[in-house]
């Protein structure tokens, strides 16, 4: 029993499984209606402008057992594959571009499968229209033949255009471009072309018209935008001619010429007329209506006009012919006609050139003699010229002109008809110059104006000029510059001036003369113009080196011109350099040069430039001299008197030097002088006073004069101070003494005023110093005036600079000697040693005494 229980459930399950397998259901699509986007694609519609790659639908279905399903698309053999499908998701994508005009329905087999069963359905997809087509004209090109007399408003042609689109995109309307310029209109719905109302065609004005017709659709959607498409075509309207226009003459106006050598019967000209109806022209018949006067005839068919008389029989110069042109139809009927005027002129032949005539007939050379510079505007009356052309009319018109130097003469008249008297008039008097042209030659030219032959003729006009005195002598230069050495003898040539007078004969001869303040030493040859010095003249560049005067050139009529002469007297080296004295004495302080100077009286360089040199010195090699300035200085190694003492045993330190002054002239001159040089060392400290004394030690009088001036100033200051004190005391209430008593106090505390004059501090190795001292006496008030508490000092001179302050142990009033010469004359050294110091002491003592007396006289009160 247990075994049976276990078997029964298993068997049951197996039986159920078998039943289920046998009962499997097929999958199926959902049917979601016409406007659904998923299901079985039934009733799907797509616009033809749907872009390729667009997801257009989703296949959607299910399996009753719930098994997963797959989708598929299939097409009939030979059909284009427009769609693809994702078999798992059912997404349908457009893979081929749609075109409703080619295929408006697409059949597709869609399928769904659960792996065991597959269900397929054929569905039809509608392709919807989009406005993607343009209108197209059919049966082109359009060419229409219209007679020119077609009535206005009549229909002449029907245009037709088609559009493959449906709806508004397929509807077409018509219109014309340039509607205002056209002679035609078009029906916008039917496309019928008509002639505008009130407009007619004219073959003679326009044989062809080109009408541009535009066909436009009604517009529609294309890829989301509203699009309108159009197309154009051209209708060629050929206008057919109709006999409705009279004939027309071509080439008007008409002119013909009959020449004097034309033969009778010769053709003069041909007129041409054409039927105005060019499409179907009629033949033309010509005839002369009037104006021929029996002298001309015309060909009826060709229009050729001929002269039937000889030219000499023609009575008129101009004939006006009226010509008629008539249309003749093919039946021989004369329908319409036109007129034209023909002018025929009888013309003289140009067979005669212009010809010049003189008093005796034809002449081609005319001569005249006249003075130069005639008045402007004057007529050359000696020339009698006539010109003539025997032709007639325009053939006898010619121009006259002069060929030659321009602007001198002009001819009158300039234009001649047949014949004229020729007049030549002076236009530029200055150009008629005998000095430029002895003979003036011209060509008188006559040349025809309006003839093709341009016949011409010439005649020579020769004018011989006579001279007049119309020029002044002219110098070759406005001024002349000359140079002459000062040592030139009298009668020497200086310069030659030249003046020319272009006049002929005596009028061209020139006479020279000179005048002016600077001309006294000079003469001029009246015919050659050579200027030379007076026989007695002596030139000296040092006295006067510049002379200036005028030279005059004059012709026989008194016409003249002037030039200026500048003469420079050249300096000659005729002076030697000169020293002030042949023997000079100089004092040289070691380290400072002495200078010599020589003067050369010559006027110019290099004659007055002096070079200096030492010719002889004892001992030698002690001095150097500057060649240009004449400064003499010691050799650079000599810096003290000790070195000089080592060079020579002469302890005087005085040398004689022979110096030479030489100029740079050629030949050169020189002068020598003896210079005695006293060498000493500097004995004073450097300062303004020391420098002054050193400069004046060779001139003692200059030093004494300056010293006296200093003392005078001190006296003047003292007088001013004393006067001031006197007036002060006079204005006070004090009892003044009858006489001022000045005495010297003996007490040590005396108020002595020391007055310092002039001091020269002695260097360690110099001469004695120059000191001026004075112990002024103290002033004492002897009156019993209590207002005066102390004695006032007399006025003193201003104190000297600090550098000149005296030393306490200096003795008073010692005057030293100073080495050097006080005069340019040589003074024996022994005399100078003995007398120089004493003379200075005596002079200074005398000046001191005078100064003290002056102070005493000033200090006394007035009674």
XYZ file of C-alpha atoms in Angstrom, residues 67-504:
438
model
C 7.184 33.742 -22.540
C 9.481 36.480 -23.945
C 8.737 37.468 -27.499
C 10.868 38.761 -30.452
C 9.845 40.909 -33.406
C 10.664 40.869 -37.091
C 10.019 42.715 -40.384
C 9.852 41.141 -43.816
C 9.267 42.487 -47.344
C 8.117 41.005 -50.574
C 10.759 40.071 -53.028
C 12.042 43.082 -55.021
C 10.637 45.656 -52.634
C 12.770 48.353 -51.069
C 13.501 47.959 -47.376
C 12.378 51.161 -45.723
C 12.409 50.048 -42.061
C 14.466 48.062 -39.581
C 13.352 46.674 -36.174
C 14.993 45.868 -32.890
C 13.891 42.253 -32.424
C 13.846 42.458 -28.642
C 12.457 45.930 -28.052
C 10.296 46.183 -31.180
C 11.596 49.691 -32.085
C 11.030 50.363 -35.780
C 13.463 52.845 -37.485
C 13.212 54.478 -40.947
C 16.297 53.485 -42.934
C 15.371 54.614 -46.471
C 14.124 58.015 -47.669
C 10.416 58.151 -48.486
C 9.001 59.679 -51.672
C 5.227 59.757 -52.008
C 5.424 60.656 -55.666
C 7.227 57.382 -56.348
C 5.542 55.097 -53.785
C 2.608 56.162 -51.679
C 2.001 52.772 -49.930
C 4.489 50.361 -48.377
C 3.579 46.736 -47.559
C 5.462 45.177 -44.644
C 5.111 41.753 -42.953
C 5.486 42.126 -39.212
C 6.024 39.068 -37.006
C 6.058 38.157 -33.343
C 7.543 34.949 -31.929
C 7.753 33.308 -28.488
C 10.378 30.851 -29.636
C 7.914 28.115 -30.415
C 5.259 29.924 -32.376
C 5.541 32.810 -34.819
C 2.652 35.020 -35.821
C 2.991 37.190 -39.013
C 0.754 39.953 -40.298
C 0.878 41.978 -43.524
C 0.344 45.666 -42.844
C 0.074 48.606 -45.300
C 1.857 51.882 -44.351
C 0.572 55.030 -46.003
C 3.136 57.651 -47.180
C 1.707 61.108 -46.677
C 2.498 64.037 -49.019
C 4.900 66.925 -48.112
C 5.489 69.971 -50.297
C 8.801 68.777 -51.734
C 8.113 69.185 -55.442
C 8.376 72.296 -57.599
C 6.031 73.127 -60.454
C 7.279 72.126 -63.919
C 6.265 73.634 -67.270
C 5.351 71.054 -69.873
C 5.717 71.122 -73.655
C 8.495 73.723 -73.588
C 10.014 75.699 -75.283
C 7.191 78.128 -75.929
C 7.465 80.009 -79.275
C 4.460 81.996 -80.515
C 3.927 83.743 -83.881
C 1.652 86.786 -83.550
C 0.792 89.211 -86.377
C 1.473 92.822 -85.555
C -2.135 93.768 -86.158
C -3.499 91.291 -83.533
C -6.094 93.176 -81.483
C -5.332 94.164 -77.921
C -6.674 91.808 -75.229
C -6.616 88.762 -77.502
C -5.268 85.411 -76.245
C -2.091 84.333 -77.997
C -0.897 81.257 -76.043
C -1.601 78.944 -73.056
C 1.191 77.918 -70.728
C 0.856 74.841 -68.526
C 2.743 73.679 -65.460
C 2.217 70.636 -63.172
C 3.155 69.923 -59.554
C 3.279 66.287 -58.310
C 2.370 67.344 -54.800
C -1.225 67.052 -53.554
C -3.377 69.614 -51.847
C -2.193 73.200 -51.744
C 1.356 72.101 -52.570
C 0.087 70.828 -55.904
C -2.068 73.846 -56.852
C -0.457 76.301 -59.331
C -0.903 80.006 -60.051
C 0.738 81.948 -62.909
C 2.151 85.484 -63.182
C 4.634 87.445 -65.291
C 7.937 89.051 -64.340
C 8.354 92.762 -65.140
C 4.627 93.165 -65.569
C 4.903 96.924 -66.137
C 7.446 96.616 -68.940
C 5.510 93.887 -70.725
C 2.961 94.278 -73.438
C 1.264 91.050 -72.196
C -0.754 89.687 -69.261
C -1.486 86.092 -68.080
C -4.470 84.457 -66.419
C -3.269 83.419 -62.979
C -5.316 80.199 -62.893
C -5.350 78.963 -66.497
C -1.954 80.291 -67.686
C -3.436 81.881 -70.831
C -1.175 84.650 -72.253
C -2.910 87.733 -73.687
C -1.958 91.105 -75.214
C -2.612 93.878 -72.729
C -5.729 95.924 -73.205
C -4.936 99.122 -75.117
C -1.562 97.792 -76.360
C -0.698 96.864 -79.961
C 2.334 95.164 -81.455
C 4.588 96.881 -84.001
C 6.915 94.870 -86.175
C 8.937 97.935 -87.173
C 9.683 98.800 -83.563
C 10.202 95.374 -82.020
C 10.152 92.101 -83.875
C 10.516 89.781 -80.849
C 9.304 89.891 -77.265
C 10.589 87.633 -74.492
C 7.973 87.043 -71.777
C 9.077 85.392 -68.522
C 6.223 83.326 -66.948
C 6.387 82.201 -63.320
C 4.409 79.176 -61.972
C 4.088 79.043 -58.170
C 2.550 76.305 -55.989
C 0.236 76.943 -53.031
C 2.856 76.083 -50.386
C 2.893 73.421 -47.709
C 4.870 71.872 -44.877
C 8.305 70.424 -45.499
C 10.300 69.205 -42.488
C 8.301 71.423 -40.201
C 8.540 74.648 -42.263
C 6.082 76.125 -44.722
C 7.667 76.045 -48.197
C 6.548 77.614 -51.497
C 8.161 76.490 -54.756
C 8.080 78.119 -58.178
C 9.380 77.626 -61.712
C 9.981 80.010 -64.627
C 9.921 79.692 -68.365
C 10.291 82.131 -71.275
C 7.706 82.573 -73.967
C 9.218 83.901 -77.212
C 6.660 86.046 -79.060
C 7.655 86.675 -82.684
C 5.764 89.570 -84.255
C 4.815 88.989 -87.887
C 5.020 91.921 -90.266
C 1.928 93.351 -91.921
C 1.935 95.928 -94.725
C 1.119 98.999 -92.725
C 4.292 101.246 -92.948
C 5.345 103.662 -95.718
C 8.856 103.479 -97.212
C 11.798 105.140 -95.406
C 14.873 106.891 -96.882
C 18.224 105.736 -95.513
C 21.315 107.944 -95.091
C 19.606 111.308 -95.059
C 20.372 114.145 -95.511
C 21.672 113.743 -99.039
C 24.457 115.926 -100.474
C 26.044 115.687 -103.897
C 28.806 117.618 -105.703
C 29.295 118.412 -109.363
C 32.895 119.509 -110.108
C 33.999 121.713 -112.965
C 35.543 118.700 -114.750
C 32.528 116.361 -114.289
C 31.206 114.911 -117.590
C 27.549 115.065 -118.591
C 25.706 111.854 -117.700
C 27.948 111.165 -114.701
C 26.335 109.826 -111.535
C 26.305 112.347 -108.724
C 24.853 110.289 -105.865
C 22.338 107.516 -105.081
C 19.384 107.706 -102.739
C 18.065 104.588 -101.006
C 14.562 103.956 -99.628
C 13.238 100.777 -97.991
C 9.758 99.461 -97.296
C 8.933 100.132 -93.693
C 7.471 96.686 -93.480
C 10.717 94.768 -93.313
C 9.167 91.365 -92.907
C 7.453 91.356 -96.351
C 8.872 94.377 -98.163
C 7.460 95.770 -101.405
C 9.658 97.130 -104.198
C 10.390 100.914 -104.327
C 9.869 103.284 -107.284
C 11.879 106.611 -107.384
C 11.127 109.866 -109.183
C 12.118 113.563 -109.058
C 9.224 115.756 -108.033
C 10.845 119.177 -108.657
C 14.075 121.248 -108.393
C 16.086 119.605 -111.166
C 15.467 122.368 -113.724
C 16.194 119.885 -116.491
C 19.756 119.338 -115.346
C 19.412 116.051 -113.394
C 17.598 112.693 -113.694
C 17.038 109.684 -111.384
C 16.795 105.923 -111.994
C 13.313 104.684 -111.054
C 14.589 101.413 -109.638
C 18.068 102.174 -108.191
C 17.672 105.813 -107.074
C 20.897 106.913 -108.840
C 20.873 110.669 -109.666
C 22.941 111.823 -112.657
C 23.802 115.226 -114.154
C 22.637 115.509 -117.767
C 24.394 118.800 -118.575
C 28.048 119.832 -118.541
C 29.085 121.842 -115.400
C 29.685 125.020 -117.346
C 26.029 124.918 -118.446
C 24.749 124.778 -114.908
C 23.370 128.168 -113.982
C 23.152 127.708 -110.265
C 25.748 126.798 -107.621
C 23.250 124.802 -105.495
C 20.290 122.643 -106.615
C 17.607 121.337 -104.236
C 15.903 118.165 -105.623
C 12.727 116.699 -104.108
C 12.720 112.894 -104.498
C 9.637 110.628 -104.056
C 9.862 106.927 -103.113
C 6.659 104.843 -103.629
C 5.837 101.212 -102.646
C 4.713 98.940 -105.487
C 2.848 95.791 -104.470
C 3.289 92.434 -106.152
C 0.161 93.173 -108.091
C 1.743 96.409 -109.385
C -0.327 98.796 -107.309
C 1.318 101.915 -105.837
C 0.244 102.083 -102.225
C 2.220 104.491 -100.008
C 5.154 106.851 -100.597
C 7.760 109.106 -98.852
C 9.813 112.199 -99.793
C 13.451 113.273 -99.337
C 15.467 116.409 -100.250
C 18.776 116.149 -102.142
C 21.246 119.089 -102.179
C 23.635 119.179 -105.143
C 26.437 121.774 -105.089
C 28.436 122.792 -108.134
C 32.047 122.902 -106.909
C 35.080 124.673 -108.322
C 38.204 122.520 -108.453
C 41.115 123.512 -106.231
C 43.753 123.786 -108.921
C 45.442 127.077 -108.020
C 47.783 127.594 -105.012
C 48.104 131.003 -103.287
C 50.614 133.263 -105.075
C 52.651 136.282 -103.835
C 52.962 139.392 -106.034
C 55.231 142.399 -105.929
C 54.998 145.659 -107.812
C 56.106 143.949 -111.024
C 54.200 140.659 -110.829
C 54.724 137.298 -109.086
C 57.645 137.492 -106.676
C 59.102 135.118 -104.051
C 61.767 137.370 -102.436
C 61.286 140.740 -100.753
C 64.104 142.848 -99.243
C 64.140 145.883 -96.907
C 66.832 147.970 -95.158
C 65.956 149.692 -91.840
C 67.500 151.002 -88.616
C 67.493 148.776 -85.552
C 64.910 149.212 -82.800
C 62.024 150.734 -84.744
C 58.961 151.678 -82.647
C 56.645 148.815 -81.759
C 53.509 148.825 -83.906
C 55.286 150.423 -86.871
C 54.433 149.049 -90.339
C 57.261 148.007 -92.628
C 56.192 150.341 -95.411
C 59.084 149.439 -97.675
C 57.538 146.004 -98.269
C 54.770 145.943 -100.896
C 53.374 142.408 -100.981
C 50.078 141.114 -102.394
C 48.801 137.516 -102.147
C 46.091 135.930 -104.362
C 44.348 132.568 -104.904
C 42.348 132.427 -108.198
C 40.137 129.521 -107.038
C 36.609 130.103 -105.818
C 34.849 129.670 -102.509
C 36.524 127.507 -99.910
C 39.350 126.669 -102.299
C 40.432 130.309 -102.175
C 40.619 130.541 -98.355
C 44.111 130.365 -96.867
C 46.132 131.446 -93.829
C 49.215 133.694 -93.677
C 52.058 133.395 -91.155
C 55.730 134.286 -90.722
C 58.216 131.478 -90.192
C 61.472 132.547 -88.487
C 62.539 134.192 -85.204
C 59.307 134.340 -83.218
C 57.743 137.321 -81.532
C 59.563 139.983 -83.578
C 57.025 140.740 -86.341
C 53.436 139.759 -87.034
C 51.611 139.567 -90.330
C 48.194 141.071 -91.091
C 45.752 139.687 -92.174
C 46.146 136.150 -90.894
C 43.245 134.679 -92.914
C 42.637 135.650 -96.552
C 39.785 134.908 -98.966
C 40.912 135.221 -102.593
C 43.241 138.254 -102.310
C 44.746 140.681 -99.759
C 47.519 143.251 -99.245
C 50.128 141.829 -96.830
C 51.244 144.068 -93.945
C 54.139 143.270 -91.570
C 54.093 145.062 -88.187
C 56.869 145.434 -85.565
C 55.933 143.523 -82.421
C 59.177 143.416 -80.367
C 61.484 146.388 -80.902
C 64.151 145.159 -78.473
C 64.695 141.986 -80.517
C 65.490 143.997 -83.659
C 69.080 144.504 -82.564
C 71.953 145.133 -84.941
C 74.402 143.691 -82.404
C 72.502 140.380 -82.435
C 71.398 140.114 -86.055
C 72.777 142.051 -88.985
C 70.150 140.459 -91.209
C 66.727 139.067 -90.264
C 65.351 136.435 -92.647
C 61.762 135.144 -92.597
C 59.560 132.887 -94.671
C 56.136 134.281 -95.521
C 53.872 131.208 -95.774
C 50.389 131.020 -97.314
C 48.571 127.693 -96.855
C 44.995 126.708 -97.713
C 42.662 126.070 -94.831
C 39.784 123.755 -95.753
C 40.980 121.944 -98.842
C 42.216 118.381 -98.822
C 45.154 119.386 -101.030
C 46.391 122.098 -98.621
C 48.120 123.974 -101.399
C 50.694 126.502 -100.181
C 53.421 128.877 -101.326
C 56.246 130.833 -99.655
C 58.201 134.036 -100.141
C 61.495 135.090 -98.523
C 61.500 138.337 -96.547
C 65.040 139.694 -95.909
C 65.456 142.686 -93.554
C 68.914 144.283 -93.352
C 69.530 146.296 -90.167
C 71.483 149.535 -89.765
C 73.339 150.277 -86.517
C 72.534 153.027 -83.997
C 74.405 154.004 -80.803
C 72.103 152.080 -78.489
C 74.662 150.503 -76.157
C 76.820 151.862 -73.350
C 80.327 150.548 -72.707
C 80.198 147.638 -70.295
C 83.028 146.558 -68.033
C 83.931 142.903 -67.844
C 83.427 143.135 -64.060
C 81.696 145.499 -61.676
C 84.876 145.767 -59.635
C 88.565 144.971 -60.031
C 90.874 143.845 -57.270
C 94.638 144.315 -57.626
C 97.733 143.888 -55.470
C 101.082 145.641 -55.821
C 104.226 145.347 -53.654
C 105.125 148.461 -51.720
C 108.621 148.549 -53.186
C 107.321 148.805 -56.764
C 108.917 151.708 -58.635
C 106.898 154.588 -60.070
C 105.169 153.821 -63.343
C 104.519 150.152 -62.446
C 101.453 148.495 -63.996
C 98.758 147.622 -61.454
C 95.761 146.158 -63.297
C 94.095 146.321 -66.712
C 90.382 147.045 -66.899
C 88.337 146.098 -69.946
C 85.069 147.542 -71.217
C 83.348 146.732 -74.499
C 80.772 148.589 -76.536
C 79.057 146.345 -79.113
C 78.130 149.315 -81.298
C 79.970 149.657 -84.591
